[in-house]
Coordinates of C-alpha atoms and ligand atoms in Angstrom, one line a residue:
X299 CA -12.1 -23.7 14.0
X300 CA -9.4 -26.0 13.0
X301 CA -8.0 -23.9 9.8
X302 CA -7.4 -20.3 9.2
X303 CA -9.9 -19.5 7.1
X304 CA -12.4 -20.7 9.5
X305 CA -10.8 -18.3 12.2
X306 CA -11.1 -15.2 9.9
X307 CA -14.4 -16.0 8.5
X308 CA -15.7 -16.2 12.2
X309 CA -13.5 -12.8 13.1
X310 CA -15.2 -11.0 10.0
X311 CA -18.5 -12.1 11.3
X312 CA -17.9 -11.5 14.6
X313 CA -16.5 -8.0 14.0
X314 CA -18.5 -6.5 11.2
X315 CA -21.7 -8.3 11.4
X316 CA -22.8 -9.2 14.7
X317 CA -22.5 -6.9 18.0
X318 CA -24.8 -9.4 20.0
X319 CA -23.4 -7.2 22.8
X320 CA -26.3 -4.5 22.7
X321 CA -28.2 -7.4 21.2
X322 CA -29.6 -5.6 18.6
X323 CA -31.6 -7.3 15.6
X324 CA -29.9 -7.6 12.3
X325 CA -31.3 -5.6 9.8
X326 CA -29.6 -5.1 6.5
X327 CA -32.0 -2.3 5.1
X328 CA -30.7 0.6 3.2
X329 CA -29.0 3.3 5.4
X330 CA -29.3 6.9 5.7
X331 CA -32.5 7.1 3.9
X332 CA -35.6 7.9 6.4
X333 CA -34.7 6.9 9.5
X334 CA -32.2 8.5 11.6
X335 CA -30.7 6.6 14.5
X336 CA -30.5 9.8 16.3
X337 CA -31.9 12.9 16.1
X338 CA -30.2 16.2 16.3
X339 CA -31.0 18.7 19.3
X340 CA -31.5 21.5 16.8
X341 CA -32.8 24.1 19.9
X342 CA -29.4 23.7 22.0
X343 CA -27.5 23.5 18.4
X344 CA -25.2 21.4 20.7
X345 CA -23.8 18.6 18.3
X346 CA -23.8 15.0 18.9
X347 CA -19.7 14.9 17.8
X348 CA -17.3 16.1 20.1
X349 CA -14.8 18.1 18.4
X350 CA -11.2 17.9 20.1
X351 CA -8.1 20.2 19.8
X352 CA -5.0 19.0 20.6
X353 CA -2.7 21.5 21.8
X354 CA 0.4 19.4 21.8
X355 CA 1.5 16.0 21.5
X356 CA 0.1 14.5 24.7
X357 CA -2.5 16.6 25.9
X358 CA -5.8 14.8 25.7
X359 CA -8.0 17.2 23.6
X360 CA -10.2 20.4 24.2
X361 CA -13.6 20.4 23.0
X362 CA -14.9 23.4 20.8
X363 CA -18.3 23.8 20.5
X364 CA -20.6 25.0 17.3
X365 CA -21.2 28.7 17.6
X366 CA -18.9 29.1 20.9
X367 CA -16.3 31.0 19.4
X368 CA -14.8 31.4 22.7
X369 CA -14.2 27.8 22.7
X370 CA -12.0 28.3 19.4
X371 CA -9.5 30.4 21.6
X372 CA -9.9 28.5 24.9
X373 CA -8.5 25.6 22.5
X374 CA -6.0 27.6 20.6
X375 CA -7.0 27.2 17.0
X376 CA -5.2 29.6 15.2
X377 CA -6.7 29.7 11.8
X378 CA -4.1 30.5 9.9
X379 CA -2.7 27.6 10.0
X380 CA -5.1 24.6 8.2
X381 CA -6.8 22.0 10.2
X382 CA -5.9 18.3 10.2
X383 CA -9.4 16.5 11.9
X384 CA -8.9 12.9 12.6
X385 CA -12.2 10.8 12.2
X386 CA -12.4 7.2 14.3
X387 CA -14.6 4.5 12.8
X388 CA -17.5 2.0 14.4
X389 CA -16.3 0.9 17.5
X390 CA -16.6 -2.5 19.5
X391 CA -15.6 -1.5 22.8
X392 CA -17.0 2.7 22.7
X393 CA -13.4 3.9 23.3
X394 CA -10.8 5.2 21.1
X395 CA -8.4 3.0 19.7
X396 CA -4.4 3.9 20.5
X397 CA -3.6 4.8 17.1
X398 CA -6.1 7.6 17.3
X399 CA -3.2 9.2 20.1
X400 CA -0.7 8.1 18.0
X401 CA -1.6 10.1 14.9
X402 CA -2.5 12.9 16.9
X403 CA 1.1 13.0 18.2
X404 CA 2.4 12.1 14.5
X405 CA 0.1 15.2 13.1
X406 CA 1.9 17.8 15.6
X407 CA 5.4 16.7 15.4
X408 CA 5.8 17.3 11.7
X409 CA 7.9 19.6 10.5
X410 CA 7.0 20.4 7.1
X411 CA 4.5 22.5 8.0
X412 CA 2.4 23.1 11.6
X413 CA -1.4 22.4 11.5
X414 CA -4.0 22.6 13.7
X415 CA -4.7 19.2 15.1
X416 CA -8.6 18.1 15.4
X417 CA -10.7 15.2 16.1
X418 CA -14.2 14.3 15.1
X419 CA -15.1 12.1 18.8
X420 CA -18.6 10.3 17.6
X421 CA -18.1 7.1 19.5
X422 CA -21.8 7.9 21.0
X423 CA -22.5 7.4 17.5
X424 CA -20.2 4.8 16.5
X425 CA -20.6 2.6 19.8
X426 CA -23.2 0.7 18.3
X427 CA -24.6 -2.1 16.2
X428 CA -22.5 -1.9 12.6
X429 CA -25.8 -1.3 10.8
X430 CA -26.9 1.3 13.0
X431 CA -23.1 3.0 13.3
X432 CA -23.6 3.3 9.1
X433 CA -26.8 5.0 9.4
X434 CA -25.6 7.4 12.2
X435 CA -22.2 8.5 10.0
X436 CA -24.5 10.3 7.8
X437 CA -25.4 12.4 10.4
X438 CA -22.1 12.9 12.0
X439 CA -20.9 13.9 8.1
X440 CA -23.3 16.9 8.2
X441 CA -22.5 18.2 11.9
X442 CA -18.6 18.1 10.4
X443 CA -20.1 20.2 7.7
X444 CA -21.5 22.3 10.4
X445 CA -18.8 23.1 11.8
X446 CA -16.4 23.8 8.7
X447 CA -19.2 25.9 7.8
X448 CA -19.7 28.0 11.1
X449 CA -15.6 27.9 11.2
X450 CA -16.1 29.5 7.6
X451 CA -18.5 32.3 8.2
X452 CA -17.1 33.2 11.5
X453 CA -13.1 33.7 11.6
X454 CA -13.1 33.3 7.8
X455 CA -11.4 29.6 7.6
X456 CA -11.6 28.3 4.3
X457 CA -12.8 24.7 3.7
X458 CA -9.9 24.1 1.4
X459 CA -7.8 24.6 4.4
X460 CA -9.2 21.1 5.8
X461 CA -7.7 18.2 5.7
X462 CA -10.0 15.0 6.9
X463 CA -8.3 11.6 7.6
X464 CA -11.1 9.1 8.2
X465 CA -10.5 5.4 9.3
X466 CA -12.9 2.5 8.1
X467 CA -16.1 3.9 8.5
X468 CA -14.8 7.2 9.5
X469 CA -13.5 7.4 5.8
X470 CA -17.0 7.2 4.5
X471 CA -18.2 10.0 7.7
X472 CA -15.4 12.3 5.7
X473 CA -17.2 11.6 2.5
X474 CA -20.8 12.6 3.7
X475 CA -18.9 15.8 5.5
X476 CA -17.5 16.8 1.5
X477 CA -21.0 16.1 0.4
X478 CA -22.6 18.2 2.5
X479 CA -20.4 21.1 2.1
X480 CA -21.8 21.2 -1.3
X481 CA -19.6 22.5 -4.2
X482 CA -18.7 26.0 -3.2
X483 CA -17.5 25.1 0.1
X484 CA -15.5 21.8 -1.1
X485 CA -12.9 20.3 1.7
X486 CA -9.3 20.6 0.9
X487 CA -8.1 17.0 1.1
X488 CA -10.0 13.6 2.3
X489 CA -7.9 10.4 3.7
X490 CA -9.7 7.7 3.7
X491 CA -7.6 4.7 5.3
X492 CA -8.8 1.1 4.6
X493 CA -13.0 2.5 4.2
X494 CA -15.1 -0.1 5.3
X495 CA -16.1 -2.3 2.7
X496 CA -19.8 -3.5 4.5
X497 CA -22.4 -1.3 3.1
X498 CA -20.5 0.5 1.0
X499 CA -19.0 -2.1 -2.0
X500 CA -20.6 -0.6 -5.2
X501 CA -22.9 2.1 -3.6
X502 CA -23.6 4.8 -5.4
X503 CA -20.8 7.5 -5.0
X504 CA -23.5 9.6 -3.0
X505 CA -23.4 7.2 -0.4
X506 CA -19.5 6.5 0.4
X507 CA -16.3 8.4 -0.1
X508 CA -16.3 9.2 -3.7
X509 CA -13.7 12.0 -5.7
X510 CA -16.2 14.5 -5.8
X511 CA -16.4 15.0 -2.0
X512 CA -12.7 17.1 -1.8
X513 CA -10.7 18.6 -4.3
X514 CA -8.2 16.1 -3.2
X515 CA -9.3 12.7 -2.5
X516 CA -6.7 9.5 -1.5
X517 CA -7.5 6.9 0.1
X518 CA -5.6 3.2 1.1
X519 CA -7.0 0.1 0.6
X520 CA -4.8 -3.0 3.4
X521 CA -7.4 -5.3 3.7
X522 CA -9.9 -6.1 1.1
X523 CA -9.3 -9.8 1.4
X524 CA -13.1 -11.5 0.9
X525 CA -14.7 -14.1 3.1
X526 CA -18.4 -14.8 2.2
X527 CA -18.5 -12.1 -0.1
X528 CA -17.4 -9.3 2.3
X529 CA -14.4 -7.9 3.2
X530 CA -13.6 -5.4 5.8
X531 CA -11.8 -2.7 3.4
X532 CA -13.7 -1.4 0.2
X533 CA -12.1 -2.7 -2.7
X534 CA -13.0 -0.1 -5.7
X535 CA -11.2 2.6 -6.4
X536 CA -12.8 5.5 -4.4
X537 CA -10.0 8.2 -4.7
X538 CA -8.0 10.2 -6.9
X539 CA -5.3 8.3 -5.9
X540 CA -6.3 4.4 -4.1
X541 CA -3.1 3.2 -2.9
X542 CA -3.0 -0.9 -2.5
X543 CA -0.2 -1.6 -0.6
X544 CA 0.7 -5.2 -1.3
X545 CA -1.7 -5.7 -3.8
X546 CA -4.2 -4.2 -0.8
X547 CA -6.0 -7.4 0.1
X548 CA -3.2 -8.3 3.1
X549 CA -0.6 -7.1 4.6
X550 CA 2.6 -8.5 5.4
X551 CA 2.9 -9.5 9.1
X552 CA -0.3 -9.8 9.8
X553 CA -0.6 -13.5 8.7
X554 CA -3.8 -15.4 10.3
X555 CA -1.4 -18.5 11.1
X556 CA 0.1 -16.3 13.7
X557 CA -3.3 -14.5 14.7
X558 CA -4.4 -18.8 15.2
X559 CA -1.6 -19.0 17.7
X560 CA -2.3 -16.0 19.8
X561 CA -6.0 -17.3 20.0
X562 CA -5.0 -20.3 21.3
X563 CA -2.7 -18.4 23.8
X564 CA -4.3 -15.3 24.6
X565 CA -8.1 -16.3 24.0
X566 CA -10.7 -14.1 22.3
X567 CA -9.0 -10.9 23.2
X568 CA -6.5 -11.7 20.7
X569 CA -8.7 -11.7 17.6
X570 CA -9.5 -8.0 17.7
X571 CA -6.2 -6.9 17.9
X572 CA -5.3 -9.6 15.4
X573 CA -7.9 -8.8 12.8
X574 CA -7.8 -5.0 13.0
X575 CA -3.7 -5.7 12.1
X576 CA -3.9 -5.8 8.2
X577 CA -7.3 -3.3 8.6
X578 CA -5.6 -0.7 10.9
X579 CA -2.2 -1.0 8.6
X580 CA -3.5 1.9 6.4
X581 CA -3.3 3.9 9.7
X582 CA 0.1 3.1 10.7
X583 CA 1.6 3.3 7.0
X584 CA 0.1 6.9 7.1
X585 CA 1.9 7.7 9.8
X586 CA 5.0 6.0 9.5
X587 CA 4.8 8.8 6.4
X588 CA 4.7 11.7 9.1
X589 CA 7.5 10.2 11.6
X590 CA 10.1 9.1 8.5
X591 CA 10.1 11.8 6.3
X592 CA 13.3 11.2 4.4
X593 CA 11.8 7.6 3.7
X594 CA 8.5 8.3 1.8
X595 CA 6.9 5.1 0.2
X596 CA 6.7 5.7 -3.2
X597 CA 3.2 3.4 -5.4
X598 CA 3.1 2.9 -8.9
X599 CA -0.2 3.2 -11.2
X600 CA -1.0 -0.5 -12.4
X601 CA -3.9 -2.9 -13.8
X602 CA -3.1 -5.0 -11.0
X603 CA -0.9 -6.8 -8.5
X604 CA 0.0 -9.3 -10.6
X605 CA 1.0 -6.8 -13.3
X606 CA 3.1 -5.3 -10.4
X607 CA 5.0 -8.4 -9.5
X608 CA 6.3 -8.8 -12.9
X609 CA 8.0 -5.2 -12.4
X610 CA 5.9 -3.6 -15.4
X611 CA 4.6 -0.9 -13.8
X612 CA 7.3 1.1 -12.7
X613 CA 6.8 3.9 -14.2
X614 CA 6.7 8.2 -13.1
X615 CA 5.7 9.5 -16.6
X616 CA 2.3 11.6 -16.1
X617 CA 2.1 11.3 -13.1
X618 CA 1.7 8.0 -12.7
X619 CA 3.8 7.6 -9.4
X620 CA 3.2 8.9 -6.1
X621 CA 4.2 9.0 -2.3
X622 CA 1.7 7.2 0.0
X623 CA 0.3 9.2 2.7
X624 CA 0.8 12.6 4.2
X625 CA 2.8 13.9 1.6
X626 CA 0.9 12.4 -1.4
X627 CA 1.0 15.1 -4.1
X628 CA -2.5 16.2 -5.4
X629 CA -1.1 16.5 -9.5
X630 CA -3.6 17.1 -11.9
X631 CA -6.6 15.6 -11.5
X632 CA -8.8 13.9 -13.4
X633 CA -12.4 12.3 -11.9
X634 CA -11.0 8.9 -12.7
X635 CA -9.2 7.3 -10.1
X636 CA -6.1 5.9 -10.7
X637 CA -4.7 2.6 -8.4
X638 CA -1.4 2.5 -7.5
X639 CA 0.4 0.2 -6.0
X640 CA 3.6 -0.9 -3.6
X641 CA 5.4 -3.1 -1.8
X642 CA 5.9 -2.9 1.8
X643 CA 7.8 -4.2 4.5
X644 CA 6.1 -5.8 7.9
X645 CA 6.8 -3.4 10.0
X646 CA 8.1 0.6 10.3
X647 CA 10.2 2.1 8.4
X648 CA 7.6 0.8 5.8
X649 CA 9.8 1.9 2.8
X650 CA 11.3 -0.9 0.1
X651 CA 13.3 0.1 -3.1
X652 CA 11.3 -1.4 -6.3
X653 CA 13.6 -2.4 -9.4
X654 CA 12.6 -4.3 -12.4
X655 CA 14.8 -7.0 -13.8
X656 CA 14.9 -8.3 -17.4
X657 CA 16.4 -11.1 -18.5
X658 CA 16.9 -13.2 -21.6
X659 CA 18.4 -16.1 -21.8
X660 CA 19.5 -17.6 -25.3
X661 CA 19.6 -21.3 -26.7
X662 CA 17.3 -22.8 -24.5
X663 CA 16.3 -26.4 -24.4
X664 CA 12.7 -27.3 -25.6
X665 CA 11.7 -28.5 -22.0
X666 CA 11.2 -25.4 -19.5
X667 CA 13.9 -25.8 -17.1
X668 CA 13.0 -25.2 -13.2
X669 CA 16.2 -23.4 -12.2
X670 CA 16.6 -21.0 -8.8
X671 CA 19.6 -18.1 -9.1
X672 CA 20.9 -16.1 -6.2
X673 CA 21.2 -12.3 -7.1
X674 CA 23.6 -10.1 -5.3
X675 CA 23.5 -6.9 -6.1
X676 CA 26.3 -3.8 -5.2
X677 CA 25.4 -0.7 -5.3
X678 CA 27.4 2.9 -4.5
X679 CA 26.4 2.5 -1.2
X680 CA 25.0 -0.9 0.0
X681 CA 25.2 -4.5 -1.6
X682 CA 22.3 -6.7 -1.2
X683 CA 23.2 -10.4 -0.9
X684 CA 22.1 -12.9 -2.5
X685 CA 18.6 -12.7 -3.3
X686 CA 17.1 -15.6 -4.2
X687 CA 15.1 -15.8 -7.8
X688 CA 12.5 -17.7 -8.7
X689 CA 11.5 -17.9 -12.4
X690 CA 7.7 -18.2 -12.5
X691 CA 6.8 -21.2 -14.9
X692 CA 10.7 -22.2 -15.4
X693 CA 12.7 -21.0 -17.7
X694 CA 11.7 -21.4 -22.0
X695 CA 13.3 -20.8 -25.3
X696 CA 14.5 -17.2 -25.4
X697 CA 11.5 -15.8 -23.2
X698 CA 12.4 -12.2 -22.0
X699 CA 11.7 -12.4 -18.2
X700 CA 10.3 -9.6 -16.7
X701 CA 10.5 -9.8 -12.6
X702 CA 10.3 -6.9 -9.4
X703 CA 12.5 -7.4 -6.8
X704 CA 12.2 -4.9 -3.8
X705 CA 15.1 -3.9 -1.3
X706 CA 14.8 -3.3 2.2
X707 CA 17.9 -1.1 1.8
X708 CA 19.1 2.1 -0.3
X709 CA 21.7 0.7 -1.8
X710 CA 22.5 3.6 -3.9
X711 CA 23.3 3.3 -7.9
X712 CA 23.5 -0.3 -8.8
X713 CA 26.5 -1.0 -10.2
X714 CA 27.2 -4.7 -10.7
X715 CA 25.5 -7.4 -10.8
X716 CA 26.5 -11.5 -9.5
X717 CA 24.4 -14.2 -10.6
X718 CA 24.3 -17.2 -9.3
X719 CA 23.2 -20.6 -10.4
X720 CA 22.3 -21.7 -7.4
X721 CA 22.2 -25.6 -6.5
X722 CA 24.4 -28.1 -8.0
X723 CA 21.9 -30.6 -7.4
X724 CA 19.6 -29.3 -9.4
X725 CA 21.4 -28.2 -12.1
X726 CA 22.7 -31.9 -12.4
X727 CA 19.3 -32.8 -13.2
X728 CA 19.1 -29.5 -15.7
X729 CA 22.5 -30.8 -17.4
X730 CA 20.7 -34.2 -18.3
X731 CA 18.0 -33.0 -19.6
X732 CA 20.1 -30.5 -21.8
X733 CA 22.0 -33.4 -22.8
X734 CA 19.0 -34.9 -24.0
X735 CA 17.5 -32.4 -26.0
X736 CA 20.6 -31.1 -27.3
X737 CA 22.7 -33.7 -28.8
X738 CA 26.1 -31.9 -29.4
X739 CA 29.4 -33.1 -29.7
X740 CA 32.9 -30.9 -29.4
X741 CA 33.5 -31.5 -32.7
X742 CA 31.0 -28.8 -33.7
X743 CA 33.3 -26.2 -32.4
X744 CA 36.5 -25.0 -33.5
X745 CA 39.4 -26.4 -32.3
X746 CA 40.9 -23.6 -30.5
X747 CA 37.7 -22.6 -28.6
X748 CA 36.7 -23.6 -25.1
X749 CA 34.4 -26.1 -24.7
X750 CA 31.2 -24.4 -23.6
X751 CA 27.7 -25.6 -22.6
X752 CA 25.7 -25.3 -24.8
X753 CA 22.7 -25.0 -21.7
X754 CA 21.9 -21.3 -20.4
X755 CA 23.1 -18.1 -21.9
X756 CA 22.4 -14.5 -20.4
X757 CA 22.7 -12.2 -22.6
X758 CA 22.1 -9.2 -20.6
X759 CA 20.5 -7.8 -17.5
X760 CA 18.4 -4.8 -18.0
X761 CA 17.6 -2.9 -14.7
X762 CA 15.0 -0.1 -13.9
X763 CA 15.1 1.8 -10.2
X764 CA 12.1 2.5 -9.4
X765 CA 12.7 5.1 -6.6
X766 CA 15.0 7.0 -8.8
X767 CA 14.0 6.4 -12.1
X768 CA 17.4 4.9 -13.6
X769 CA 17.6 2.2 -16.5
X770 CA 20.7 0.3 -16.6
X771 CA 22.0 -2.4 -18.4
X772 CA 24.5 -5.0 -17.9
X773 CA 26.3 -7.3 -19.0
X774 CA 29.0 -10.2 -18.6
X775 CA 31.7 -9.3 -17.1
X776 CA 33.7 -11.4 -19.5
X777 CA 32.3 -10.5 -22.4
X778 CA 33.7 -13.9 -24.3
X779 CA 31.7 -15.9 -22.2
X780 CA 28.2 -15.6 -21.7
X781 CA 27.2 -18.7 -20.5
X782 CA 26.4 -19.6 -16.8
X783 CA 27.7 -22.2 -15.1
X784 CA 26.5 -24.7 -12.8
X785 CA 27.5 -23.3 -9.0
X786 CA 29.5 -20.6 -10.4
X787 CA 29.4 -16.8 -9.7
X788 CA 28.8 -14.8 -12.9
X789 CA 29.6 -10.6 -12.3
X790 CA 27.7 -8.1 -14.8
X791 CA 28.8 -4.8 -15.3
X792 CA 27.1 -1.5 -16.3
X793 CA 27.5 -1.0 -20.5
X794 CA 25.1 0.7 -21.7
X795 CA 27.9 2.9 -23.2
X796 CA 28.6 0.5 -25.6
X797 CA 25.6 -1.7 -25.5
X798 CA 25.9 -2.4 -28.8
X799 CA 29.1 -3.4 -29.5
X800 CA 28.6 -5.6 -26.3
X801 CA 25.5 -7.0 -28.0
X802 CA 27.3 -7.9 -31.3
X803 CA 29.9 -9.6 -29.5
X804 CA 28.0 -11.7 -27.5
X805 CA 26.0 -13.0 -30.3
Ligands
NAG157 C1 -32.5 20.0 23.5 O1 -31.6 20.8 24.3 C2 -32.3 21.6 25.2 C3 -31.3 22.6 25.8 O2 -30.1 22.0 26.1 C4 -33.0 20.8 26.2 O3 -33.7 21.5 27.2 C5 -34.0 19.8 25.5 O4 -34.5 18.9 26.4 C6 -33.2 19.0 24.4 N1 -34.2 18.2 23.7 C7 -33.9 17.0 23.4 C8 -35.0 16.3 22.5 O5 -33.0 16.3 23.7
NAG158 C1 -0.7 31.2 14.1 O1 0.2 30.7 13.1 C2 1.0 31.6 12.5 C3 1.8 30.9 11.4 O2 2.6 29.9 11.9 C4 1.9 32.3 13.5 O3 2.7 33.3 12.9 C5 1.0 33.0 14.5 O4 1.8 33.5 15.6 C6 0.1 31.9 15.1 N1 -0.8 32.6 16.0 C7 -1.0 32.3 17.3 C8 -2.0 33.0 18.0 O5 -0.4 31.4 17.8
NAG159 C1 23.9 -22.1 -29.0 O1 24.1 -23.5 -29.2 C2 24.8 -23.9 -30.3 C3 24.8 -25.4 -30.5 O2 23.7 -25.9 -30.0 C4 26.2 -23.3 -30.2 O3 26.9 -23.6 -31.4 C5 26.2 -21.8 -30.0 O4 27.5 -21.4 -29.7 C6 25.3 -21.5 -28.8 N1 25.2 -20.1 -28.6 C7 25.3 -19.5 -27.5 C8 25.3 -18.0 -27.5 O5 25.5 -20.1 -26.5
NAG160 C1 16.7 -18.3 -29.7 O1 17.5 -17.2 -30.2 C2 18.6 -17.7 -31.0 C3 19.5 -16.5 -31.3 O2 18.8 -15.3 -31.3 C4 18.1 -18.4 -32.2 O3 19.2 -18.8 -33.0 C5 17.3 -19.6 -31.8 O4 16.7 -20.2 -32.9 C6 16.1 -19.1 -30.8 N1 15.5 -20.3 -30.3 C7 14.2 -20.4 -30.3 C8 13.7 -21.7 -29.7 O5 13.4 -19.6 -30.7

């Protein structure tokens, strides 16, 4: 386990496949089908779930029972407010993880709206071999549906008043529940954070989360990296809205060079806390949502990452932006799923600002140069420094370069612009090979004029904000001078007003 790919293959394995704990045989057959891994009591109509209430933000839940509506008032449910039910997935160690208590306390200090807080507690259920744990969330899906439907026919609460957030497997638990409840009785919303992927990549939608199971379905997909084929988070689109923060196969600060070094500190203990980081991310950008309202992460609808990182896909026309998380807006809907994507930071506040940059530069030389900038950027109320750009490929003959750059900070409106040419050394080497290719002399100019290089022009700098939805472009400050300079700063200004002119001039 020298490298670490080794150390996540074996975590994967170790997590989602094996649980030689209750040394149970492997078996890979197909789930939920014919044999149920537990039965129903269906004479006590007790359920195997344990549904929890949570009064307030620290109290440690109060069980209601199916068809004991005295239990509904013992626990306070006040139904006309909707429920929020939080669903845990399999578990290694049969008890509830901390972010469970941490969403619950998320949940009821909101202020947008109060809810009634719930849990679905099947860790009698989940607490078992991953195989067997699939089979059984079948089951706990229909006592959910149970439940919604006693809750319906006996103090009237309507089904669209629900609101399930399910975690890894407890995502796909949610979508069984919407199955169940059958058309007429359809769920309000379904969360599913980071669904688990063993199982339950390309199965049917009958048997995972799927659209059809709410009349609002989002989910968030944070780790869908693949090792051997698997990889703990689904990666198809399974929602209205899928969310892939970070392209959705990793997350930021949850690097497996690090999780190596806790191994080797803190021995096997580390690795599940280390490889449910990027999994359990979903959970803790959902709730950063809830505790930061004034900073919601806004996604973008894209093909893919890649498309993302060249800034294409900023774009909020028909509905093809949206917050991630708790205040994700439902929009109109079609059954196709649209994927959306953002960039995050490592930790909470989550939030970056995504701008596009374009840029063409003029009279290039036939070699691509490898150049790095430095980008500051001032805006009405912050000013970024020096950011450093990297063009992808190096830099060719009048190429329009299309690149996202994401800001940690609000800065406001931009309003100007320094670029930097970065690096005398390496432009030294650039200048040489201009030289080169461009054979020149100063007698080509006029006599009057400057003599200018003849090596890297910018013409302009066109802008687009993602968060608000601005275009901008800018130009040279001195409009006479477009060139850029080795080690010099270079200031752009706002003219779209009279882009044109601008634009004449410079040519
Ligand atoms: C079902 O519940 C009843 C009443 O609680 C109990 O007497 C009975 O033994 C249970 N049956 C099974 C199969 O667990
Ligand atoms: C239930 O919630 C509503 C709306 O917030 C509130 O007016 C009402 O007092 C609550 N009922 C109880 C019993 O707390
Ligand atoms: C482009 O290069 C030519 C000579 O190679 C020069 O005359 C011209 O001014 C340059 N144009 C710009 C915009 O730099
Ligand atoms: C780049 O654009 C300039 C001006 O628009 C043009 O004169 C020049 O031929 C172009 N160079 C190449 C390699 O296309």
């Amino acid at each position: 386990m020298e490298n670490p790919l080794c150390v996540s293959i074996f975590l994967i394995l170790c997590i989602f496949i094996q649980s030689s704990v209750h040394g149970q045989s492997l078996e890979l057959e197909p789930f939920g089908r014919g044999s149920q891994a537990v039965e129903t009591n269906e004479t006590s109509q007790e359920t195997e779930t344990r549904f929890l209430l949570f009064k307030d933000k620290t109290d440690k839940g109060c069980q209601i029972r199916l068809n004991h509506p005295d239990t509904l008032q013992q626990c306070a449910f006040n139904s006309s407010l909707p429920l929020v039910m939080i669903i845990h997935g399999w578990s290694v160690d049969g008890l509830l993880e901390t972010w469970t208590w941490q969403m619950v306390a998320a949940l009821k200090s909101q202020q947008v709206q109060p809810v009634n807080v719930g849990m679905a507690d099947w860790m009698t259920l989940a607490y078992h071999h991953y195989t067997v744990a699939v089979r059984n969330a079948r089951l706990v899906g229909r006592e959910i549906a149970a439940l919604l439907k006693w809750l319906e026919e006996s103090v009237q609460f309507s089904p669209s008043n629900v609101h399930l957030i399910g975690y890894s497997l407890g995502a796909h638990v949610s979508g069984f529940a919407g199955s169940y409840m059958g058309r007429k009785h359809k769920i309000g919303r379904i969360t599913g954070l980071d669904a688990a992927g063993p199982l339950f990549e390309n199965a049917s939608p009958n048997d995972r989360l799927s659209p059809d199971d709410a009349n609002f379905v989002d989910a968030i997909h944070t780790f869908t990296q693949e090792h051997l084929g698997l990889s703990v988070g689904i990666k198809q689109p399974i929602a209205h809205y899928d969310f892939y923060p970070n392209g959705g196969s990793f997350q930021p600060g949850c690097d497996f060079l690090e999780l190596y070094k806790h191994i080797t500190m803190h021995g096997l203990n580390a690795i599940t806390k280390a490889v449910k980081c990027a999994h359990e991310r979903s959970v803790h950008l959902f709730i950063d949502s809830l505790l930061h309202a004034g900073m919601q992460s806004m996604a973008y609808q894209c093909r893919d990452m890649a498309s993302f990182s060249q800034g294409l896909c900023l774009s909020c026309r028909e509905g093809r932006c949206n917050s991630l998380g708790y205040h994700a807006r439902r929009g109109r809907q079609s059954r196709k799923s649209k994927s959306l994507f953002l960039v995050t930071r490592a930790q909470s506040p989550f939030k970056v600002y995504h701008y596009q940059f374009k840029m063409q530069f003029i009279n290039q030389t036939e070699e691509p140069l490898k150049v790095n900038f430095a980008m500051s950027l001032l805006g009405t109320k912050e000013e970024e420094q020096k950011l450093p750009i990297t063009l992808q490929g190096g830099i060719t003959s009048n190429k329009t370069y299309s690149f996202l750059i994401t800001l940690d900070l609000d800065i406001g409106e931009l309003i100007m612009i320094k670029f930097k040419w970065e690096n005398y050394q390496v432009w030294a080497n650039v200048w040489k090979v201009v030289q080169s290719f461009i054979p020149w002399g100063r007698g080509t100019f006029h006599e009057k004029e400057e003599p200018v290089y003849s090596g890297l022009a910018l013409k302009s700098i066109r802008v687009k904000a993602g968060e608000s939805q601005q275009r901008m472009t800018f130009c040279s400050e001195n409009m006479n001078d477009p060139q850029l300079h080795p080690a010099q700063e270079k200031t752009f200004v706002r003219c779209e007003a009279n882009s044109k002119k601008l634009k004449q001039k410079i040519r």
